[in-house]
Structures are given as C-alpha cells and as structure tokens.
Amino acid sequence: MRQRVLLGSGIIGVTVIGVGVVVWAGQQGYLGPYGKARRLLGLARQALAHERLPDAQANLEELVGTFPSSPWADDALLLLGGVYERQQQHVEARRMYQLLLEQFPSSPVVTETQDRLGRVSIAILFSPVVTELDAVYEVRRGDTLGEIAQAHRTTVELIKRANSLKANTIFPRQKLKIPTGRFRIVVDKSQNRLLLTEDDQFVKSYPVATGKDDSTPVGTFTIVNKVPDPVWYRQGAVVPPDSPENILGTRWMGLDEAGYGIHGSTDPAVIGQQVTAGCVRMTNADVEELFAIVPIGTEVTIVN
C-alpha cells in the first residue's frame, strides 16, 4: 500500500511539472498558431550568437515568409536585414527594413530600422550596384563627367563614388552607373530632422540644428549654389574656411531665399537644437555626404 501511495504521489508530481512546462511554453509563445515562428526566431538568435550567418538567414527567411503576421515578424525582419548587411547584401537588407517600416509603423524598433535603412541606402548609392533608380551610361568620345552629370541632373561626386573613380578621367565605351532618381529634401523644424528622398523613397534622415526664435523660413525652396570649404563673411570680416570661428563648416548649399542655406558646423554639440540664425546646420560629415548626393536645383521644403 505504501508503494502505491508513493507511486501515486510521483505521478501527481510529474503531472504538475508537465502542466507547468505547458503553461510556460504557452506564455513564451512556443505553443499555439505561432509556436513554430517563435522557435525559428530562437534558432536564428542561437545561430547568430555562434556567427553561423547562413543558418540564421535560413531560419529568419522561413519565419518572415511563412509567418508574416506573427508577433515576432518585426524583430525577424530587423535581424534578417542585419544578416544581409553583414554579408554585404545591401539591396536585400534595404528591402527588409522597408518592409518592416511599411508593415509595422508602430513597432518599437522603428527608429533603429530607419537608422539602418539610411545606412544601407547610402551604401547602395555610393556603390556600383545598379537598382531601379539607376541607369547605365556608356561613355562616348569627348564626354566629361561634368557634362554627363549635368545631362542626368546629378553630381560629379556621386558618379565618382558610385563607380569607384579616383579621378575625373573617363574613357570611351566605359560603362558608368548613373543615379537617375530625383532627390528632394524636407526639413522638419519641430523634430530638427532633415529627410532625404529619391523619387519619394526614403533615403536617410539626418539630425540638424535650425533657427532660434523660429528664424528658419518655412516654405519650398531650391538649392541655387554649392560651395566646398566656404568663406564666412561676418559683419565686414572675412573668416577663412580653416578658421575654428567659421560656423559654416566644410560645405555650404545656398537656397533661393537670400542669406539662408544648409551648411556644416564647427560645434556638433548643438545639432538637434534651435540655435542658428536661420540656416539649417548639420555635422560636417553629414553635410559632406549630402553635398555629394544632391545637385543644384534640388527642392528643399521646410515645415514647422
């Protein structure tokens, strides 16, 4: 009789443990309609922890392809984009980040996704990878980079970066990637952000400083001149480009509103604040990147 009682207690104990495991598994998402999706995410994370990128990619691709509406789809898309990035597959990474933003606009990983999307979009622009927003141009005898850039409404520097050109020399029959999308800029004063788009597709968002006392004008303007290493003319004084007092930084892009423009900075700590005399101020690294991309004639819209 004692053995039977002990045996019965053991069965009860095992049953309780079993129920507990089931409850825990259900709470963690391992059971139910998306149980496999949760397991795939776990396998992908394990693979990433051991640098097994192909295994992680396979698990994440199965997850987002089979369970696009699972509670872990946004995390999976972010991880998969990162896996593609690490393998230099920037077009595929961009597609994952775009999909995440389109399908999960309220996801807690949206800000990180936008930052990553900006990074890979610039990497694609500055690479020989040809997308639907590019053309391939065959150089003709007598062509110059300046003429090609002007004909396609782009910049010499962007053509050079996209084709890994170290100099302005080109040769007949040479094939060049030419970005053909139309770039636009939107500056949001309330957020102190500058948004760059290409044919209305998100390219990158940059932090900026705008005018104190609402001094940055609102409206739609055009970039009318671009000056590398600008001189700053201040109350009759001439401040040279290399002076630490030259608040224009390393680049100037003037607007068709006299006295206003987008420029660099000698004090990156103020980026993100409303502190300027009305211009849009960026870090030198960011303004140099933007300067290389957008041509004269680019539309700039400034909103409150």
PDB file of N, CA, C and O in Angstrom, residues 73-108:
ATOM      1  N   ALA A  73       7.448  39.068 -36.147  1.00  0.00           N
ATOM      2  CA  ALA A  73       7.816  39.353 -37.534  1.00  0.00           C
ATOM      3  C   ALA A  73       8.688  40.602 -37.640  1.00  0.00           C
ATOM      4  O   ALA A  73       9.627  40.647 -38.447  1.00  0.00           O
ATOM      5  N   ASP A  74       8.405  41.645 -36.832  1.00  0.00           N
ATOM      6  CA  ASP A  74       9.221  42.864 -36.922  1.00  0.00           C
ATOM      7  C   ASP A  74      10.647  42.597 -36.442  1.00  0.00           C
ATOM      8  O   ASP A  74      11.619  43.030 -37.072  1.00  0.00           O
ATOM      9  N   ASP A  75      10.781  41.858 -35.334  1.00  0.00           N
ATOM     10  CA  ASP A  75      12.122  41.508 -34.859  1.00  0.00           C
ATOM     11  C   ASP A  75      12.863  40.666 -35.893  1.00  0.00           C
ATOM     12  O   ASP A  75      14.068  40.836 -36.110  1.00  0.00           O
ATOM     13  N   ALA A  76      12.139  39.758 -36.532  1.00  0.00           N
ATOM     14  CA  ALA A  76      12.755  38.883 -37.527  1.00  0.00           C
ATOM     15  C   ALA A  76      13.234  39.682 -38.734  1.00  0.00           C
ATOM     16  O   ALA A  76      14.322  39.441 -39.267  1.00  0.00           O
ATOM     17  N   LEU A  77      12.426  40.635 -39.180  1.00  0.00           N
ATOM     18  CA  LEU A  77      12.821  41.466 -40.320  1.00  0.00           C
ATOM     19  C   LEU A  77      14.059  42.299 -39.985  1.00  0.00           C
ATOM     20  O   LEU A  77      14.955  42.449 -40.816  1.00  0.00           O
ATOM     21  N   LEU A  78      14.103  42.834 -38.767  1.00  0.00           N
ATOM     22  CA  LEU A  78      15.271  43.617 -38.354  1.00  0.00           C
ATOM     23  C   LEU A  78      16.517  42.737 -38.310  1.00  0.00           C
ATOM     24  O   LEU A  78      17.586  43.124 -38.815  1.00  0.00           O
ATOM     25  N   LEU A  79      16.383  41.536 -37.737  1.00  0.00           N
ATOM     26  CA  LEU A  79      17.527  40.625 -37.657  1.00  0.00           C
ATOM     27  C   LEU A  79      17.968  40.176 -39.042  1.00  0.00           C
ATOM     28  O   LEU A  79      19.170  40.110 -39.335  1.00  0.00           O
ATOM     29  N   LEU A  80      16.996  39.883 -39.911  1.00  0.00           N
ATOM     30  CA  LEU A  80      17.335  39.418 -41.252  1.00  0.00           C
ATOM     31  C   LEU A  80      18.025  40.518 -42.048  1.00  0.00           C
ATOM     32  O   LEU A  80      18.998  40.264 -42.774  1.00  0.00           O
ATOM     33  N   GLY A  81      17.556  41.751 -41.895  1.00  0.00           N
ATOM     34  CA  GLY A  81      18.241  42.860 -42.544  1.00  0.00           C
ATOM     35  C   GLY A  81      19.681  42.977 -42.074  1.00  0.00           C
ATOM     36  O   GLY A  81      20.595  43.213 -42.871  1.00  0.00           O
ATOM     37  N   GLY A  82      19.900  42.764 -40.777  1.00  0.00           N
ATOM     38  CA  GLY A  82      21.252  42.803 -40.243  1.00  0.00           C
ATOM     39  C   GLY A  82      22.132  41.693 -40.785  1.00  0.00           C
ATOM     40  O   GLY A  82      23.322  41.907 -41.056  1.00  0.00           O
ATOM     41  N   VAL A  83      21.550  40.496 -40.957  1.00  0.00           N
ATOM     42  CA  VAL A  83      22.298  39.374 -41.535  1.00  0.00           C
ATOM     43  C   VAL A  83      22.711  39.695 -42.969  1.00  0.00           C
ATOM     44  O   VAL A  83      23.857  39.462 -43.376  1.00  0.00           O
ATOM     45  N   TYR A  84      21.782  40.261 -43.743  1.00  0.00           N
ATOM     46  CA  TYR A  84      22.114  40.648 -45.118  1.00  0.00           C
ATOM     47  C   TYR A  84      23.210  41.721 -45.132  1.00  0.00           C
ATOM     48  O   TYR A  84      24.136  41.666 -45.953  1.00  0.00           O
ATOM     49  N   GLU A  85      23.095  42.695 -44.236  1.00  0.00           N
ATOM     50  CA  GLU A  85      24.113  43.749 -44.168  1.00  0.00           C
ATOM     51  C   GLU A  85      25.495  43.165 -43.922  1.00  0.00           C
ATOM     52  O   GLU A  85      26.478  43.559 -44.567  1.00  0.00           O
ATOM     53  N   ARG A  86      25.586  42.257 -42.974  1.00  0.00           N
ATOM     54  CA  ARG A  86      26.881  41.685 -42.617  1.00  0.00           C
ATOM     55  C   ARG A  86      27.485  40.887 -43.762  1.00  0.00           C
ATOM     56  O   ARG A  86      28.693  40.660 -43.803  1.00  0.00           O
ATOM     57  N   GLN A  87      26.649  40.491 -44.714  1.00  0.00           N
ATOM     58  CA  GLN A  87      27.137  39.763 -45.888  1.00  0.00           C
ATOM     59  C   GLN A  87      27.228  40.666 -47.114  1.00  0.00           C
ATOM     60  O   GLN A  87      27.351  40.190 -48.234  1.00  0.00           O
ATOM     61  N   GLN A  88      27.153  41.988 -46.861  1.00  0.00           N
ATOM     62  CA  GLN A  88      27.263  42.995 -47.921  1.00  0.00           C
ATOM     63  C   GLN A  88      26.142  42.888 -48.953  1.00  0.00           C
ATOM     64  O   GLN A  88      26.302  43.325 -50.095  1.00  0.00           O
ATOM     65  N   GLN A  89      25.003  42.339 -48.563  1.00  0.00           N
ATOM     66  CA  GLN A  89      23.843  42.239 -49.446  1.00  0.00           C
ATOM     67  C   GLN A  89      22.905  43.410 -49.125  1.00  0.00           C
ATOM     68  O   GLN A  89      21.842  43.260 -48.543  1.00  0.00           O
ATOM     69  N   HIS A  90      23.329  44.605 -49.543  1.00  0.00           N
ATOM     70  CA  HIS A  90      22.657  45.821 -49.104  1.00  0.00           C
ATOM     71  C   HIS A  90      21.273  45.992 -49.723  1.00  0.00           C
ATOM     72  O   HIS A  90      20.370  46.548 -49.077  1.00  0.00           O
ATOM     73  N   VAL A  91      21.075  45.552 -50.949  1.00  0.00           N
ATOM     74  CA  VAL A  91      19.756  45.676 -51.576  1.00  0.00           C
ATOM     75  C   VAL A  91      18.746  44.825 -50.820  1.00  0.00           C
ATOM     76  O   VAL A  91      17.617  45.264 -50.544  1.00  0.00           O
ATOM     77  N   GLU A  92      19.128  43.604 -50.460  1.00  0.00           N
ATOM     78  CA  GLU A  92      18.240  42.722 -49.708  1.00  0.00           C
ATOM     79  C   GLU A  92      17.979  43.295 -48.315  1.00  0.00           C
ATOM     80  O   GLU A  92      16.851  43.239 -47.808  1.00  0.00           O
ATOM     81  N   ALA A  93      19.015  43.859 -47.691  1.00  0.00           N
ATOM     82  CA  ALA A  93      18.845  44.466 -46.371  1.00  0.00           C
ATOM     83  C   ALA A  93      17.868  45.635 -46.449  1.00  0.00           C
ATOM     84  O   ALA A  93      16.972  45.782 -45.601  1.00  0.00           O
ATOM     85  N   ARG A  94      18.015  46.474 -47.476  1.00  0.00           N
ATOM     86  CA  ARG A  94      17.112  47.612 -47.631  1.00  0.00           C
ATOM     87  C   ARG A  94      15.671  47.147 -47.780  1.00  0.00           C
ATOM     88  O   ARG A  94      14.748  47.743 -47.192  1.00  0.00           O
ATOM     89  N   ARG A  95      15.467  46.072 -48.527  1.00  0.00           N
ATOM     90  CA  ARG A  95      14.101  45.555 -48.726  1.00  0.00           C
ATOM     91  C   ARG A  95      13.485  45.111 -47.399  1.00  0.00           C
ATOM     92  O   ARG A  95      12.306  45.342 -47.138  1.00  0.00           O
ATOM     93  N   MET A  96      14.271  44.476 -46.534  1.00  0.00           N
ATOM     94  CA  MET A  96      13.752  44.034 -45.234  1.00  0.00           C
ATOM     95  C   MET A  96      13.383  45.229 -44.362  1.00  0.00           C
ATOM     96  O   MET A  96      12.333  45.254 -43.715  1.00  0.00           O
ATOM     97  N   TYR A  97      14.246  46.245 -44.334  1.00  0.00           N
ATOM     98  CA  TYR A  97      13.970  47.418 -43.497  1.00  0.00           C
ATOM     99  C   TYR A  97      12.759  48.192 -44.027  1.00  0.00           C
ATOM    100  O   TYR A  97      11.934  48.689 -43.247  1.00  0.00           O
ATOM    101  N   GLN A  98      12.640  48.309 -45.347  1.00  0.00           N
ATOM    102  CA  GLN A  98      11.475  48.982 -45.919  1.00  0.00           C
ATOM    103  C   GLN A  98      10.197  48.230 -45.578  1.00  0.00           C
ATOM    104  O   GLN A  98       9.181  48.840 -45.230  1.00  0.00           O
ATOM    105  N   LEU A  99      10.243  46.913 -45.667  1.00  0.00           N
ATOM    106  CA  LEU A  99       9.075  46.084 -45.361  1.00  0.00           C
ATOM    107  C   LEU A  99       8.674  46.247 -43.901  1.00  0.00           C
ATOM    108  O   LEU A  99       7.479  46.338 -43.576  1.00  0.00           O
ATOM    109  N   LEU A 100       9.660  46.300 -43.024  1.00  0.00           N
ATOM    110  CA  LEU A 100       9.363  46.468 -41.598  1.00  0.00           C
ATOM    111  C   LEU A 100       8.643  47.793 -41.354  1.00  0.00           C
ATOM    112  O   LEU A 100       7.627  47.838 -40.638  1.00  0.00           O
ATOM    113  N   LEU A 101       9.145  48.870 -41.956  1.00  0.00           N
ATOM    114  CA  LEU A 101       8.537  50.184 -41.749  1.00  0.00           C
ATOM    115  C   LEU A 101       7.132  50.258 -42.344  1.00  0.00           C
ATOM    116  O   LEU A 101       6.244  50.917 -41.785  1.00  0.00           O
ATOM    117  N   GLU A 102       6.921  49.594 -43.467  1.00  0.00           N
ATOM    118  CA  GLU A 102       5.607  49.605 -44.108  1.00  0.00           C
ATOM    119  C   GLU A 102       4.590  48.804 -43.311  1.00  0.00           C
ATOM    120  O   GLU A 102       3.446  49.235 -43.132  1.00  0.00           O
ATOM    121  N   GLN A 103       4.984  47.644 -42.827  1.00  0.00           N
ATOM    122  CA  GLN A 103       4.031  46.727 -42.193  1.00  0.00           C
ATOM    123  C   GLN A 103       3.891  46.946 -40.689  1.00  0.00           C
ATOM    124  O   GLN A 103       2.861  46.600 -40.103  1.00  0.00           O
ATOM    125  N   PHE A 104       4.914  47.511 -40.051  1.00  0.00           N
ATOM    126  CA  PHE A 104       4.880  47.675 -38.595  1.00  0.00           C
ATOM    127  C   PHE A 104       5.288  49.100 -38.210  1.00  0.00           C
ATOM    128  O   PHE A 104       6.303  49.305 -37.552  1.00  0.00           O
ATOM    129  N   PRO A 105       4.504  50.108 -38.624  1.00  0.00           N
ATOM    130  CA  PRO A 105       4.885  51.507 -38.368  1.00  0.00           C
ATOM    131  C   PRO A 105       4.910  51.884 -36.891  1.00  0.00           C
ATOM    132  O   PRO A 105       5.502  52.904 -36.536  1.00  0.00           O
ATOM    133  N   SER A 106       4.285  51.074 -36.046  1.00  0.00           N
ATOM    134  CA  SER A 106       4.264  51.362 -34.610  1.00  0.00           C
ATOM    135  C   SER A 106       5.219  50.478 -33.822  1.00  0.00           C
ATOM    136  O   SER A 106       5.194  50.476 -32.587  1.00  0.00           O
ATOM    137  N   SER A 107       6.037  49.722 -34.504  1.00  0.00           N
ATOM    138  CA  SER A 107       6.967  48.818 -33.830  1.00  0.00           C
ATOM    139  C   SER A 107       7.972  49.607 -32.988  1.00  0.00           C
ATOM    140  O   SER A 107       8.406  50.690 -33.374  1.00  0.00           O
ATOM    141  N   PRO A 108       8.373  49.052 -31.840  1.00  0.00           N
ATOM    142  CA  PRO A 108       9.389  49.730 -31.016  1.00  0.00           C
ATOM    143  C   PRO A 108      10.766  49.788 -31.676  1.00  0.00           C
ATOM    144  O   PRO A 108      11.655  50.488 -31.186  1.00  0.00           O
TER     145      PRO A 108
END
